[in-house]
Short mmCIF file of C-alpha atoms in Angstrom, two decimals:
data_model
loop_
_atom_site.label_atom_id
_atom_site.label_comp_id
_atom_site.label_asym_id
_atom_site.label_seq_id
_atom_site.Cartn_x
_atom_site.Cartn_y
_atom_site.Cartn_z
CA SER S 131 32.63 -20.38 -30.22
CA ILE S 132 29.35 -22.00 -31.85
CA SER S 133 30.02 -24.50 -34.85
CA PRO S 134 27.94 -24.43 -37.96
CA GLY S 135 24.58 -25.82 -37.45
CA GLN S 136 24.58 -25.14 -33.64
CA SER S 137 22.00 -23.00 -32.02
CA VAL S 138 22.84 -21.43 -28.83
CA GLN S 139 20.84 -19.44 -26.43
CA TYR S 140 21.45 -17.28 -24.27
CA GLU S 141 20.17 -14.81 -21.64
CA ILE S 142 21.20 -11.05 -20.92
CA SER S 143 21.35 -9.53 -17.25
CA HIS S 144 22.32 -7.00 -15.62
CA TYR S 145 23.40 -6.70 -12.09
CA SER S 146 20.64 -4.75 -10.52
CA GLY S 147 18.07 -6.66 -11.96
CA ALA S 148 16.63 -4.82 -15.29
CA ILE S 149 18.15 -4.24 -18.50
CA TYR S 150 15.08 -2.11 -19.73
CA GLU S 151 12.76 -0.25 -17.14
CA PRO S 152 9.90 1.25 -18.68
CA GLU S 153 8.32 4.09 -18.00
CA THR S 154 5.51 4.27 -19.96
CA SER S 155 3.13 1.87 -21.59
CA GLY S 156 2.31 0.80 -25.07
CA GLU S 157 4.12 -0.95 -27.29
CA ILE S 158 7.77 -0.94 -27.45
CA GLN S 159 10.44 -2.27 -29.90
CA LEU S 160 13.73 -3.66 -28.90
CA GLN S 161 16.64 -5.22 -31.02
CA ALA S 162 18.93 -7.57 -30.22
CA ILE S 163 22.23 -7.83 -32.45
CA ALA S 164 24.97 -10.52 -32.40
CA ASN S 165 28.16 -9.77 -33.48
CA SER S 166 30.07 -12.62 -35.73
CA PRO S 167 33.22 -12.96 -38.12
CA SER S 168 30.90 -13.02 -40.83
CA GLY S 169 29.38 -9.94 -39.77
CA PHE S 170 26.83 -8.65 -37.53
CA THR S 171 23.08 -10.55 -37.16
CA THR S 172 19.93 -8.23 -35.99
CA GLN S 173 16.71 -8.99 -34.61
CA LYS S 174 14.07 -6.83 -34.07
CA PHE S 175 10.66 -7.75 -31.19
CA THR S 176 8.11 -5.82 -29.90
CA ARG S 177 6.77 -6.35 -26.57
CA GLU S 178 3.15 -4.75 -25.08
CA ILE S 179 4.00 -2.59 -21.97
CA SER S 180 1.15 -2.88 -19.36
CA SER S 181 0.23 0.48 -17.89
CA ALA S 182 0.24 0.16 -14.25
CA SER S 183 -2.81 -1.10 -12.53
CA LEU S 184 -2.77 -1.35 -8.18
CA SER S 185 -4.71 -4.10 -6.40
CA ILE S 186 -4.73 -4.01 -2.77
CA ASP S 187 -3.91 -8.30 -1.42
CA SER S 188 -4.87 -7.62 2.18
CA PHE S 189 -6.10 -4.82 4.18
CA THR S 190 -5.93 -5.30 8.31
CA PRO S 191 -6.80 -2.82 10.83
CA VAL S 192 -5.35 -3.27 14.20
CA TRP S 193 -7.30 -2.30 16.71
CA GLU S 194 -6.60 -2.31 20.19
CA ASN S 195 -9.14 -1.74 23.07
CA GLY S 196 -11.56 0.00 20.78
CA ARG S 197 -8.24 2.48 19.32
CA LEU S 198 -7.50 1.96 16.10
CA THR S 199 -3.85 1.88 16.66
CA SER S 200 -2.28 1.81 12.39
CA ALA S 201 -3.20 0.09 9.89
CA THR S 202 -1.51 -2.75 6.96
CA PHE S 203 -2.00 -3.77 3.57
CA THR S 204 0.27 -5.05 0.78
CA LEU S 205 -0.32 -3.98 -2.44
CA SER S 206 0.15 -5.75 -5.81
CA ASN S 207 1.34 -3.56 -9.22
CA ASN S 208 0.11 -5.62 -11.97
CA GLY S 209 0.95 -3.49 -14.40
CA ASP S 210 4.92 -3.14 -15.92
CA VAL S 211 5.15 0.32 -15.42
CA ALA S 212 6.06 1.51 -11.67
CA THR S 213 3.23 4.18 -10.18
CA ASP S 214 3.67 6.44 -7.16
CA PHE S 215 0.75 6.60 -5.24
CA SER S 216 -0.79 7.88 -1.71
CA ALA S 217 -3.08 6.16 1.36
CA SER S 218 -5.95 7.54 2.42
CA LEU S 219 -7.47 6.20 5.63
CA MET S 220 -11.13 6.57 6.89
CA VAL S 221 -13.32 5.51 9.05
CA ASN S 222 -17.56 5.22 8.76
CA GLY S 223 -16.59 7.94 5.99
CA TYR S 224 -14.47 10.13 7.87
CA GLU S 225 -10.89 10.58 6.73
CA VAL S 226 -8.35 10.20 10.34
CA GLU S 227 -4.96 10.03 8.78
CA LYS S 228 -4.19 10.74 5.02
CA GLY S 229 -1.25 10.11 3.14
CA GLN S 230 1.47 12.80 3.92
CA THR S 231 4.20 11.27 1.49
CA THR S 232 3.98 9.43 -1.90
CA GLN S 233 5.11 6.50 -2.11
CA SER S 234 6.30 4.14 -5.59
CA LEU S 235 5.53 0.81 -6.18
CA ALA S 236 7.75 -0.85 -9.55
CA GLY S 237 5.97 -2.78 -12.27
CA GLY S 238 5.71 -6.28 -11.12
CA ALA S 239 6.24 -5.63 -7.54
CA THR S 240 3.83 -6.73 -4.40
CA GLU S 241 4.97 -5.00 -1.31
CA GLU S 242 3.49 -4.51 2.78
CA TYR S 243 2.83 -0.94 4.02
CA GLU S 244 1.58 0.49 7.24
CA ILE S 245 -0.57 3.18 7.84
CA VAL S 246 0.11 4.50 11.93
CA ASP S 247 -0.89 7.45 13.83
CA ASN S 248 1.51 10.39 13.99
CA GLY S 249 0.38 11.70 17.52
CA TRP S 250 2.36 11.75 20.55
CA GLY S 251 2.39 9.80 23.88
CA SER S 252 1.42 6.21 24.40
CA ASP S 253 -2.25 6.58 24.46
CA SER S 254 -2.47 8.40 20.28
CA ALA S 255 -4.77 6.79 17.79
CA LEU S 256 -6.01 6.62 14.86
CA PHE S 257 -9.79 6.90 16.15
CA ILE S 258 -11.31 5.78 19.29
CA SER S 259 -14.85 3.81 18.97
CA ASN S 260 -17.59 4.71 21.21
CA GLY S 261 -19.63 1.62 20.23
CA GLY S 262 -21.19 0.08 17.30
CA GLU S 263 -19.85 -1.10 13.83
CA GLU S 264 -17.36 0.79 12.74
CA THR S 265 -15.58 0.04 9.00
CA VAL S 266 -12.27 0.90 8.01
CA THR S 267 -11.33 2.08 4.55
CA LEU S 268 -8.57 2.25 2.75
CA GLU S 269 -8.26 4.08 -0.30
CA LEU S 270 -5.42 4.58 -2.45
CA THR S 271 -4.78 7.29 -5.27
CA SER S 272 -2.93 6.64 -8.26
CA ALA S 273 -2.58 8.77 -11.62
CA GLY S 274 -5.90 9.72 -10.78
CA ASN S 275 -7.22 5.77 -10.42
CA SER S 276 -8.19 4.36 -7.33
CA VAL S 277 -8.83 1.36 -5.22
CA THR S 278 -10.13 1.25 -1.68
CA ALA S 279 -10.29 -2.05 0.80
CA SER S 280 -12.89 -2.19 3.61
CA SER S 281 -12.82 -3.70 6.86
CA SER S 282 -15.82 -3.76 9.34
CA GLN S 283 -15.88 -4.49 13.01
CA GLU S 284 -18.34 -4.37 16.05
CA PHE S 285 -17.72 -3.08 19.39
CA ASP S 286 -19.47 -2.50 23.06
CA GLY S 287 -19.65 0.95 24.22
CA PRO S 288 -18.49 2.31 27.22
CA ASP S 289 -19.68 0.75 30.45
CA ALA S 290 -20.05 2.89 33.49
CA ARG S 291 -21.54 2.41 36.70
CA ILE S 292 -21.83 4.13 39.96
CA ASN S 293 -21.40 1.91 42.39
CA SER S 294 -21.72 3.55 45.83
CA VAL S 295 -22.97 7.17 46.61
CA ASP S 296 -21.90 8.94 50.18
CA ALA S 297 -23.07 12.13 50.88
CA ILE S 298 -21.47 14.87 53.57
CA ALA S 299 -21.97 18.33 54.34
CA TYR S 300 -18.79 20.29 54.83
CA GLY S 301 -20.91 23.19 56.80
CA LYS S 302 -23.76 24.64 57.93
CA TYR S 303 -26.06 26.20 55.36
CA ASN S 304 -28.98 28.69 56.38
#
């Protein structure tokens, strides 16, 4: 009960977290209705809904002895609308892993993802360095837009030596 002349503020919430989940950007108009013994009171309000806007907050390629084994990245959707995206991983401009599945990120959310090698065996890798500077680039594509992040690392080339040679003859040659 609210006494005459008194103001009360209410918060409306839903157990799942969202009362309204926008699917497109633009201006929306919502309406709040209060019922009392003296009748209904209605208040309309508008809000501008921003489209999805992805940003890569962090990107870390994981190297083990010159082998690119995985890459982790933190992605934020700075818009209000959820978006689907796919990820591609390139080393020195050559694609080494293409996103096979589409991921989804809610509006206003931040999540961490990992790209791993889908090969078999303990020696599998996304890429193996032969030495020199290796530049790994992450490209995310969402609704025709893309964002990228890159990281470079320098590697020594393989070092091989012949320590000793034994000449052994196995038979007689004419």
